[in-house]
PDB file of C-alpha atoms in Angstrom:
ATOM      1  CA  MET A   1      59.541  17.522-103.319  1.00  0.00           C
ATOM      2  CA  LYS A   2      56.525  20.081-103.075  1.00  0.00           C
ATOM      3  CA  ILE A   3      54.374  20.968-106.210  1.00  0.00           C
ATOM      4  CA  ASP A   4      53.155  24.462-106.464  1.00  0.00           C
ATOM      5  CA  GLU A   5      49.576  23.826-107.414  1.00  0.00           C
ATOM      6  CA  GLY A   6      48.800  27.604-107.194  1.00  0.00           C
ATOM      7  CA  ILE A   7      46.034  29.910-105.650  1.00  0.00           C
ATOM      8  CA  SER A   8      42.693  30.903-106.346  1.00  0.00           C
ATOM      9  CA  ASN A   9      41.691  34.642-106.085  1.00  0.00           C
ATOM     10  CA  PRO A  10      38.345  36.063-106.503  1.00  0.00           C
ATOM     11  CA  ILE A  11      38.923  38.494-109.123  1.00  0.00           C
ATOM     12  CA  HIS A  12      40.304  35.886-111.316  1.00  0.00           C
ATOM     13  CA  PRO A  13      38.313  32.456-110.934  1.00  0.00           C
ATOM     14  CA  HIS A  14      38.869  30.694-113.750  1.00  0.00           C
ATOM     15  CA  HIS A  15      42.508  29.819-113.236  1.00  0.00           C
ATOM     16  CA  LYS A  16      45.146  29.125-110.405  1.00  0.00           C
ATOM     17  CA  LEU A  17      47.766  31.694-109.889  1.00  0.00           C
ATOM     18  CA  LYS A  18      51.415  30.520-109.774  1.00  0.00           C
ATOM     19  CA  LEU A  19      53.895  31.937-107.664  1.00  0.00           C
ATOM     20  CA  GLU A  20      56.819  33.019-110.030  1.00  0.00           C
ATOM     21  CA  TYR A  21      60.040  35.445-109.861  1.00  0.00           C
ATOM     22  CA  THR A  22      60.610  37.839-112.473  1.00  0.00           C
ATOM     23  CA  GLU A  23      63.129  40.655-113.005  1.00  0.00           C
ATOM     24  CA  ILE A  24      60.963  42.427-115.508  1.00  0.00           C
ATOM     25  CA  PRO A  25      58.520  44.931-113.586  1.00  0.00           C
ATOM     26  CA  PHE A  26      54.847  43.979-114.256  1.00  0.00           C
ATOM     27  CA  ASN A  27      51.677  45.961-113.406  1.00  0.00           C
ATOM     28  CA  CYS A  28      49.642  44.530-110.564  1.00  0.00           C
ATOM     29  CA  ASP A  29      45.999  43.750-111.867  1.00  0.00           C
ATOM     30  CA  GLY A  30      44.952  43.923-108.117  1.00  0.00           C
ATOM     31  CA  CYS A  31      46.037  47.317-106.699  1.00  0.00           C
ATOM     32  CA  LYS A  32      47.378  48.699-110.207  1.00  0.00           C
ATOM     33  CA  GLU A  33      50.585  49.663-108.906  1.00  0.00           C
ATOM     34  CA  ALA A  34      54.146  48.536-110.067  1.00  0.00           C
ATOM     35  CA  GLY A  35      55.726  45.600-109.535  1.00  0.00           C
ATOM     36  CA  ILE A  36      59.102  43.189-109.350  1.00  0.00           C
ATOM     37  CA  GLY A  37      60.250  39.676-108.129  1.00  0.00           C
ATOM     38  CA  LEU A  38      57.936  37.779-106.641  1.00  0.00           C
ATOM     39  CA  LYS A  39      54.275  37.401-107.869  1.00  0.00           C
ATOM     40  CA  TYR A  40      51.260  35.177-108.468  1.00  0.00           C
ATOM     41  CA  SER A  41      50.495  34.985-112.101  1.00  0.00           C
ATOM     42  CA  CYS A  42      48.400  33.379-114.936  1.00  0.00           C
ATOM     43  CA  ARG A  43      50.826  33.180-118.100  1.00  0.00           C
ATOM     44  CA  ARG A  44      47.336  32.131-119.733  1.00  0.00           C
ATOM     45  CA  CYS A  45      45.722  35.569-119.128  1.00  0.00           C
ATOM     46  CA  GLU A  46      48.728  37.825-118.410  1.00  0.00           C
ATOM     47  CA  PHE A  47      47.242  38.291-114.867  1.00  0.00           C
ATOM     48  CA  ASP A  48      50.012  39.208-112.294  1.00  0.00           C
ATOM     49  CA  LEU A  49      49.230  40.027-108.544  1.00  0.00           C
ATOM     50  CA  HIS A  50      51.797  41.353-106.080  1.00  0.00           C
ATOM     51  CA  LYS A  51      51.994  38.524-103.506  1.00  0.00           C
ATOM     52  CA  ALA A  52      50.684  40.874-100.680  1.00  0.00           C
ATOM     53  CA  CYS A  53      47.766  41.593-103.130  1.00  0.00           C
ATOM     54  CA  ALA A  54      47.368  37.648-103.913  1.00  0.00           C
ATOM     55  CA  MET A  55      47.156  36.998-100.485  1.00  0.00           C
ATOM     56  CA  PRO A  56      45.722  39.827 -98.298  1.00  0.00           C
ATOM     57  CA  SER A  57      44.758  39.640 -94.753  1.00  0.00           C
ATOM     58  CA  PRO A  58      41.360  40.585 -94.247  1.00  0.00           C
ATOM     59  CA  THR A  59      42.324  42.899 -91.725  1.00  0.00           C
ATOM     60  CA  ILE A  60      45.297  44.438 -90.330  1.00  0.00           C
ATOM     61  CA  THR A  61      46.524  47.265 -88.308  1.00  0.00           C
ATOM     62  CA  HIS A  62      49.682  49.697 -88.672  1.00  0.00           C
ATOM     63  CA  PRO A  63      51.950  51.773 -85.940  1.00  0.00           C
ATOM     64  CA  PHE A  64      51.597  54.633 -87.748  1.00  0.00           C
ATOM     65  CA  TYR A  65      47.647  54.685 -86.980  1.00  0.00           C
ATOM     66  CA  LYS A  66      47.498  53.256 -83.818  1.00  0.00           C
ATOM     67  CA  LYS A  67      43.815  53.867 -83.442  1.00  0.00           C
ATOM     68  CA  CYS A  68      42.848  52.365 -86.686  1.00  0.00           C
ATOM     69  CA  GLU A  69      41.853  48.923 -87.797  1.00  0.00           C
ATOM     70  CA  PHE A  70      41.943  48.527 -92.118  1.00  0.00           C
ATOM     71  CA  GLN A  71      39.971  46.308 -93.940  1.00  0.00           C
ATOM     72  CA  PHE A  72      40.730  44.839 -97.279  1.00  0.00           C
ATOM     73  CA  ASN A  73      38.747  46.089 -99.987  1.00  0.00           C
ATOM     74  CA  TYR A  74      38.760  44.508-103.648  1.00  0.00           C
ATOM     75  CA  ARG A  75      37.979  48.309-104.819  1.00  0.00           C
ATOM     76  CA  PRO A  76      38.319  51.583-103.537  1.00  0.00           C
ATOM     77  CA  PRO A  77      34.944  52.425-101.180  1.00  0.00           C
ATOM     78  CA  GLY A  78      32.795  55.170-101.836  1.00  0.00           C
ATOM     79  CA  GLN A  79      32.359  57.240-105.360  1.00  0.00           C
ATOM     80  CA  HIS A  80      35.331  59.548-105.038  1.00  0.00           C
ATOM     81  CA  MET A  81      39.086  59.238-105.732  1.00  0.00           C
ATOM     82  CA  ARG A  82      40.922  57.733-102.969  1.00  0.00           C
ATOM     83  CA  ILE A  83      44.654  58.471-102.188  1.00  0.00           C
ATOM     84  CA  CYS A  84      47.094  56.242-100.644  1.00  0.00           C
ATOM     85  CA  ASP A  85      48.174  57.964 -97.213  1.00  0.00           C
ATOM     86  CA  ALA A  86      51.337  56.650 -97.856  1.00  0.00           C
ATOM     87  CA  CYS A  87      52.753  57.395-101.055  1.00  0.00           C
ATOM     88  CA  ARG A  88      49.986  59.842-101.848  1.00  0.00           C
ATOM     89  CA  ASN A  89      49.242  57.925-105.263  1.00  0.00           C
ATOM     90  CA  ASP A  90      45.825  57.315-106.567  1.00  0.00           C
ATOM     91  CA  VAL A  91      43.976  54.206-105.311  1.00  0.00           C
ATOM     92  CA  LEU A  92      43.176  52.327-108.491  1.00  0.00           C
ATOM     93  CA  GLY A  93      42.249  48.557-107.227  1.00  0.00           C
ATOM     94  CA  PHE A  94      42.851  46.673-103.665  1.00  0.00           C
ATOM     95  CA  VAL A  95      43.214  48.643-100.887  1.00  0.00           C
ATOM     96  CA  TYR A  96      43.185  48.744 -96.882  1.00  0.00           C
ATOM     97  CA  HIS A  97      40.717  51.289 -95.653  1.00  0.00           C
ATOM     98  CA  CYS A  98      40.016  52.270 -92.356  1.00  0.00           C
ATOM     99  CA  LYS A  99      36.347  53.487 -91.883  1.00  0.00           C
ATOM    100  CA  ARG A 100      36.480  54.877 -88.896  1.00  0.00           C
ATOM    101  CA  CYS A 101      39.446  57.556 -89.868  1.00  0.00           C
ATOM    102  CA  ASP A 102      38.765  57.344 -93.578  1.00  0.00           C
ATOM    103  CA  PHE A 103      42.683  56.443 -94.056  1.00  0.00           C
ATOM    104  CA  ASP A 104      43.781  54.420 -97.108  1.00  0.00           C
ATOM    105  CA  LEU A 105      46.990  52.215 -97.882  1.00  0.00           C
ATOM    106  CA  HIS A 106      47.841  50.128-101.007  1.00  0.00           C
ATOM    107  CA  PRO A 107      48.881  46.511-100.103  1.00  0.00           C
ATOM    108  CA  CYS A 108      52.154  47.083-100.416  1.00  0.00           C
ATOM    109  CA  CYS A 109      52.639  50.650 -98.877  1.00  0.00           C
ATOM    110  CA  ALA A 110      50.683  48.649 -95.829  1.00  0.00           C
ATOM    111  CA  ASN A 111      53.781  45.920 -95.714  1.00  0.00           C
ATOM    112  CA  LEU A 112      56.726  48.286 -96.105  1.00  0.00           C
ATOM    113  CA  PRO A 113      59.248  47.177 -93.425  1.00  0.00           C
ATOM    114  CA  GLN A 114      59.645  49.477 -90.519  1.00  0.00           C
ATOM    115  CA  VAL A 115      63.377  48.852 -90.818  1.00  0.00           C
ATOM    116  CA  LEU A 116      65.485  47.994 -94.026  1.00  0.00           C
ATOM    117  CA  ASP A 117      69.217  46.745 -93.070  1.00  0.00           C
ATOM    118  CA  ASP A 118      71.623  45.916 -95.746  1.00  0.00           C
ATOM    119  CA  GLY A 119      74.016  44.274 -93.051  1.00  0.00           C
ATOM    120  CA  GLU A 120      75.942  48.052 -92.647  1.00  0.00           C
ATOM    121  CA  HIS A 121      73.075  50.552 -92.476  1.00  0.00           C
ATOM    122  CA  ASN A 122      69.772  51.037 -91.115  1.00  0.00           C
ATOM    123  CA  LEU A 123      66.835  52.901 -92.858  1.00  0.00           C
ATOM    124  CA  TYR A 124      63.868  54.014 -90.774  1.00  0.00           C
ATOM    125  CA  LEU A 125      60.211  54.173 -92.388  1.00  0.00           C
ATOM    126  CA  CYS A 126      59.120  57.457 -91.289  1.00  0.00           C
ATOM    127  CA  PHE A 127      55.311  59.016 -90.958  1.00  0.00           C
ATOM    128  CA  LYS A 128      56.516  62.502 -91.903  1.00  0.00           C
ATOM    129  CA  LEU A 129      59.995  64.320 -93.071  1.00  0.00           C
ATOM    130  CA  SER A 130      61.907  66.471 -90.597  1.00  0.00           C
ATOM    131  CA  SER A 131      64.378  67.554 -93.313  1.00  0.00           C
ATOM    132  CA  SER A 132      64.034  67.612 -96.868  1.00  0.00           C
ATOM    133  CA  CYS A 133      63.833  64.599 -99.436  1.00  0.00           C
ATOM    134  CA  HIS A 134      66.639  64.372-101.379  1.00  0.00           C
ATOM    135  CA  HIS A 135      64.781  64.141-104.928  1.00  0.00           C
ATOM    136  CA  CYS A 136      62.014  66.616-104.474  1.00  0.00           C
ATOM    137  CA  GLY A 137      63.670  68.698-102.069  1.00  0.00           C
ATOM    138  CA  GLY A 138      60.217  69.179 -99.755  1.00  0.00           C
ATOM    139  CA  LYS A 139      59.029  67.962 -96.876  1.00  0.00           C
ATOM    140  CA  GLY A 140      55.268  67.225 -98.103  1.00  0.00           C
ATOM    141  CA  PRO A 141      53.156  64.503 -96.645  1.00  0.00           C
ATOM    142  CA  GLY A 142      53.537  60.981 -97.063  1.00  0.00           C
ATOM    143  CA  TRP A 143      55.783  58.397 -95.515  1.00  0.00           C
ATOM    144  CA  SER A 144      59.624  58.127 -96.347  1.00  0.00           C
ATOM    145  CA  TYR A 145      62.824  56.168 -95.506  1.00  0.00           C
ATOM    146  CA  LYS A 146      65.277  58.181 -93.412  1.00  0.00           C
ATOM    147  CA  SER A 147      68.785  57.227 -92.667  1.00  0.00           C
ATOM    148  CA  GLN A 148      70.087  56.605 -89.006  1.00  0.00           C
ATOM    149  CA  CYS A 149      72.488  58.868 -89.565  1.00  0.00           C
ATOM    150  CA  LYS A 150      69.705  61.293 -90.512  1.00  0.00           C
ATOM    151  CA  SER A 151      71.703  62.682 -93.457  1.00  0.00           C
ATOM    152  CA  TYR A 152      69.548  60.444 -95.966  1.00  0.00           C
ATOM    153  CA  ASN A 153      65.897  61.016 -96.707  1.00  0.00           C
ATOM    154  CA  LEU A 154      63.684  60.059 -99.753  1.00  0.00           C
ATOM    155  CA  HIS A 155      59.923  59.914 -99.938  1.00  0.00           C
ATOM    156  CA  VAL A 156      57.911  56.854-100.752  1.00  0.00           C
ATOM    157  CA  ALA A 157      56.255  58.441-103.517  1.00  0.00           C
ATOM    158  CA  CYS A 158      59.464  59.910-105.262  1.00  0.00           C
ATOM    159  CA  VAL A 159      60.972  56.296-105.660  1.00  0.00           C
ATOM    160  CA  LYS A 160      57.846  55.283-107.219  1.00  0.00           C
ATOM    161  CA  GLU A 161      57.803  58.272-109.541  1.00  0.00           C
ATOM    162  CA  LEU A 162      61.530  57.767-110.797  1.00  0.00           C
ATOM    163  CA  LEU A 163      60.699  54.001-111.125  1.00  0.00           C
ATOM    164  CA  VAL A 164      57.694  54.739-113.195  1.00  0.00           C
ATOM    165  CA  GLU A 165      59.353  56.971-115.730  1.00  0.00           C
ATOM    166  CA  SER A 166      62.495  54.587-116.184  1.00  0.00           C
ATOM    167  CA  TRP A 167      60.349  51.904-116.618  1.00  0.00           C
ATOM    168  CA  GLN A 168      58.126  53.684-119.375  1.00  0.00           C
ATOM    169  CA  ALA A 169      61.381  54.773-121.246  1.00  0.00           C
ATOM    170  CA  MET A 170      63.202  51.559-121.037  1.00  0.00           C
ATOM    171  CA  TYR A 171      60.256  49.232-122.072  1.00  0.00           C
ATOM    172  CA  LEU A 172      57.997  51.737-124.013  1.00  0.00           C
ATOM    173  CA  ASN A 173      60.827  52.060-126.971  1.00  0.00           C
ATOM    174  CA  ALA A 174      61.277  55.934-125.813  1.00  0.00           C
ATOM    175  CA  ASP A 175      64.548  57.367-127.316  1.00  0.00           C
ATOM    176  CA  LYS A 176      67.764  56.936-125.721  1.00  0.00           C
ATOM    177  CA  SER A 177      68.622  60.786-124.693  1.00  0.00           C
ATOM    178  CA  ARG A 178      65.326  60.207-122.660  1.00  0.00           C
ATOM    179  CA  VAL A 179      66.606  57.063-120.773  1.00  0.00           C
ATOM    180  CA  ARG A 180      70.075  58.757-120.039  1.00  0.00           C
ATOM    181  CA  GLU A 181      67.830  61.876-118.721  1.00  0.00           C
ATOM    182  CA  ILE A 182      65.923  59.755-116.161  1.00  0.00           C
ATOM    183  CA  GLN A 183      69.002  57.772-115.262  1.00  0.00           C
ATOM    184  CA  THR A 184      71.107  60.742-114.186  1.00  0.00           C
ATOM    185  CA  ARG A 185      68.264  61.871-111.882  1.00  0.00           C
ATOM    186  CA  ILE A 186      68.911  59.325-109.032  1.00  0.00           C
ATOM    187  CA  PRO A 187      72.901  59.478-109.284  1.00  0.00           C
ATOM    188  CA  SER A 188      72.288  63.157-108.833  1.00  0.00           C
ATOM    189  CA  LEU A 189      71.755  62.537-105.112  1.00  0.00           C
ATOM    190  CA  SER A 190      75.264  61.759-104.360  1.00  0.00           C
ATOM    191  CA  GLY A 191      75.966  65.343-105.082  1.00  0.00           C
ATOM    192  CA  LYS A 192      73.186  66.809-102.906  1.00  0.00           C
ATOM    193  CA  LEU A 193      74.713  64.746-100.278  1.00  0.00           C
ATOM    194  CA  ARG A 194      78.138  66.069-101.000  1.00  0.00           C
ATOM    195  CA  ASN A 195      76.804  69.504-100.550  1.00  0.00           C
ATOM    196  CA  HIS A 196      74.986  68.565 -97.662  1.00  0.00           C
ATOM    197  CA  HIS A 197      78.412  67.654 -95.906  1.00  0.00           C
ATOM    198  CA  GLY A 198      80.421  70.544 -97.322  1.00  0.00           C
ATOM    199  CA  GLY A 199      82.823  68.306 -99.503  1.00  0.00           C
ATOM    200  CA  ARG A 200      84.498  66.617 -96.329  1.00  0.00           C
ATOM    201  CA  GLY A 201      86.345  63.590 -97.744  1.00  0.00           C
ATOM    202  CA  GLY A 202      85.801  60.191 -96.064  1.00  0.00           C
ATOM    203  CA  LYS A 203      82.306  61.239 -94.809  1.00  0.00           C
ATOM    204  CA  VAL A 204      81.180  62.383 -98.184  1.00  0.00           C
ATOM    205  CA  LYS A 205      82.399  58.847 -99.772  1.00  0.00           C
ATOM    206  CA  LYS A 206      80.750  57.040 -97.133  1.00  0.00           C
ATOM    207  CA  CYS A 207      77.698  58.699 -97.370  1.00  0.00           C
ATOM    208  CA  CYS A 208      77.464  58.490-100.962  1.00  0.00           C
ATOM    209  CA  GLN A 209      78.007  54.946-100.983  1.00  0.00           C
ATOM    210  CA  MET A 210      75.099  54.897 -98.325  1.00  0.00           C
ATOM    211  CA  ALA A 211      72.926  56.499-100.842  1.00  0.00           C
ATOM    212  CA  GLY A 212      73.096  53.933-103.491  1.00  0.00           C
ATOM    213  CA  GLY A 213      72.526  51.131-101.214  1.00  0.00           C
ATOM    214  CA  ALA A 214      69.702  53.058 -99.417  1.00  0.00           C
ATOM    215  CA  VAL A 215      67.899  53.393-102.682  1.00  0.00           C
ATOM    216  CA  ARG A 216      68.204  50.002-103.701  1.00  0.00           C
ATOM    217  CA  LEU A 217      66.581  48.843-100.099  1.00  0.00           C
ATOM    218  CA  ILE A 218      63.845  51.093-100.680  1.00  0.00           C
ATOM    219  CA  VAL A 219      63.379  50.084-104.433  1.00  0.00           C
ATOM    220  CA  SER A 220      62.902  46.610-103.094  1.00  0.00           C
ATOM    221  CA  ALA A 221      60.563  46.957-100.099  1.00  0.00           C
ATOM    222  CA  ILE A 222      58.185  49.485-102.353  1.00  0.00           C
ATOM    223  CA  LEU A 223      57.866  46.895-105.053  1.00  0.00           C
ATOM    224  CA  GLY A 224      56.496  44.420-102.947  1.00  0.00           C
ATOM    225  CA  ASP A 225      59.775  42.157-102.478  1.00  0.00           C
ATOM    226  CA  PRO A 226      62.051  43.315 -99.670  1.00  0.00           C
ATOM    227  CA  THR A 227      65.031  41.665-100.712  1.00  0.00           C
ATOM    228  CA  ALA A 228      68.620  42.614-101.655  1.00  0.00           C
ATOM    229  CA  ILE A 229      68.849  40.933-104.677  1.00  0.00           C
ATOM    230  CA  ILE A 230      65.635  42.216-106.173  1.00  0.00           C
ATOM    231  CA  GLY A 231      66.976  45.779-105.317  1.00  0.00           C
ATOM    232  CA  ALA A 232      70.370  45.140-106.914  1.00  0.00           C
ATOM    233  CA  ALA A 233      68.553  44.056-110.191  1.00  0.00           C
ATOM    234  CA  VAL A 234      66.539  47.179-110.193  1.00  0.00           C
ATOM    235  CA  ALA A 235      69.529  49.427-109.480  1.00  0.00           C
ATOM    236  CA  GLY A 236      71.221  47.557-112.456  1.00  0.00           C
ATOM    237  CA  PHE A 237      69.046  49.082-115.311  1.00  0.00           C
ATOM    238  CA  MET A 238      68.549  52.218-113.679  1.00  0.00           C
ATOM    239  CA  SER A 239      72.152  52.912-112.892  1.00  0.00           C
ATOM    240  CA  MET A 240      71.862  54.109-109.530  1.00  0.00           C
ATOM    241  CA  SER A 241      74.942  53.341-108.370  1.00  0.00           C
ATOM    242  CA  LYS A 242      76.867  55.350-110.628  1.00  0.00           C
TER     243      LYS A 242
END
């Protein structure tokens, strides 16, 4: 049996970080973004890193930016606030940065799969939306996932927003009415899809079922651990499948 002796990281040099699995959300001490599932952790110091942040590549490329070479940085370059070009959230820690084009990507965003497959449906990562996001209703900047049938679209940023709000309510002792209010915001996707198809029987049911699976897949990928089991765990406490 191979024993996990842990890894070292420059921003936490005093103790080894060991690979762990958790279904409780954590805040990555590298990129400062949310995470769940696999993480490298120091329990003694309560220090956690996404797997993508704990073992980054010095340089990467991305199919959305064919002329770019992204270099890994432990802190955002320059003096001004920077924004991740994938999710449009602030860059507060670890980041991949292209000096030539001035683009920035959170490590987990940089590693988002181009295709998510739950065995029945494919979701495709898109640079921009051609139709409205089913959460915010907009076509604003930032990456998104789109279903193969082009009926389901969701900004990466919108999923992050819903996750953070839900976790704050669930884990910061918010009142139950606030939790219920947030939990109803993702199930409303089913209603929007029903309206999109004009309420037509079997097609509506199939598309709504796909919506539940789609959200679980997207959640899994965004949190740095694109596996179906993590998505199902997150979906459970967020009541996504209602």
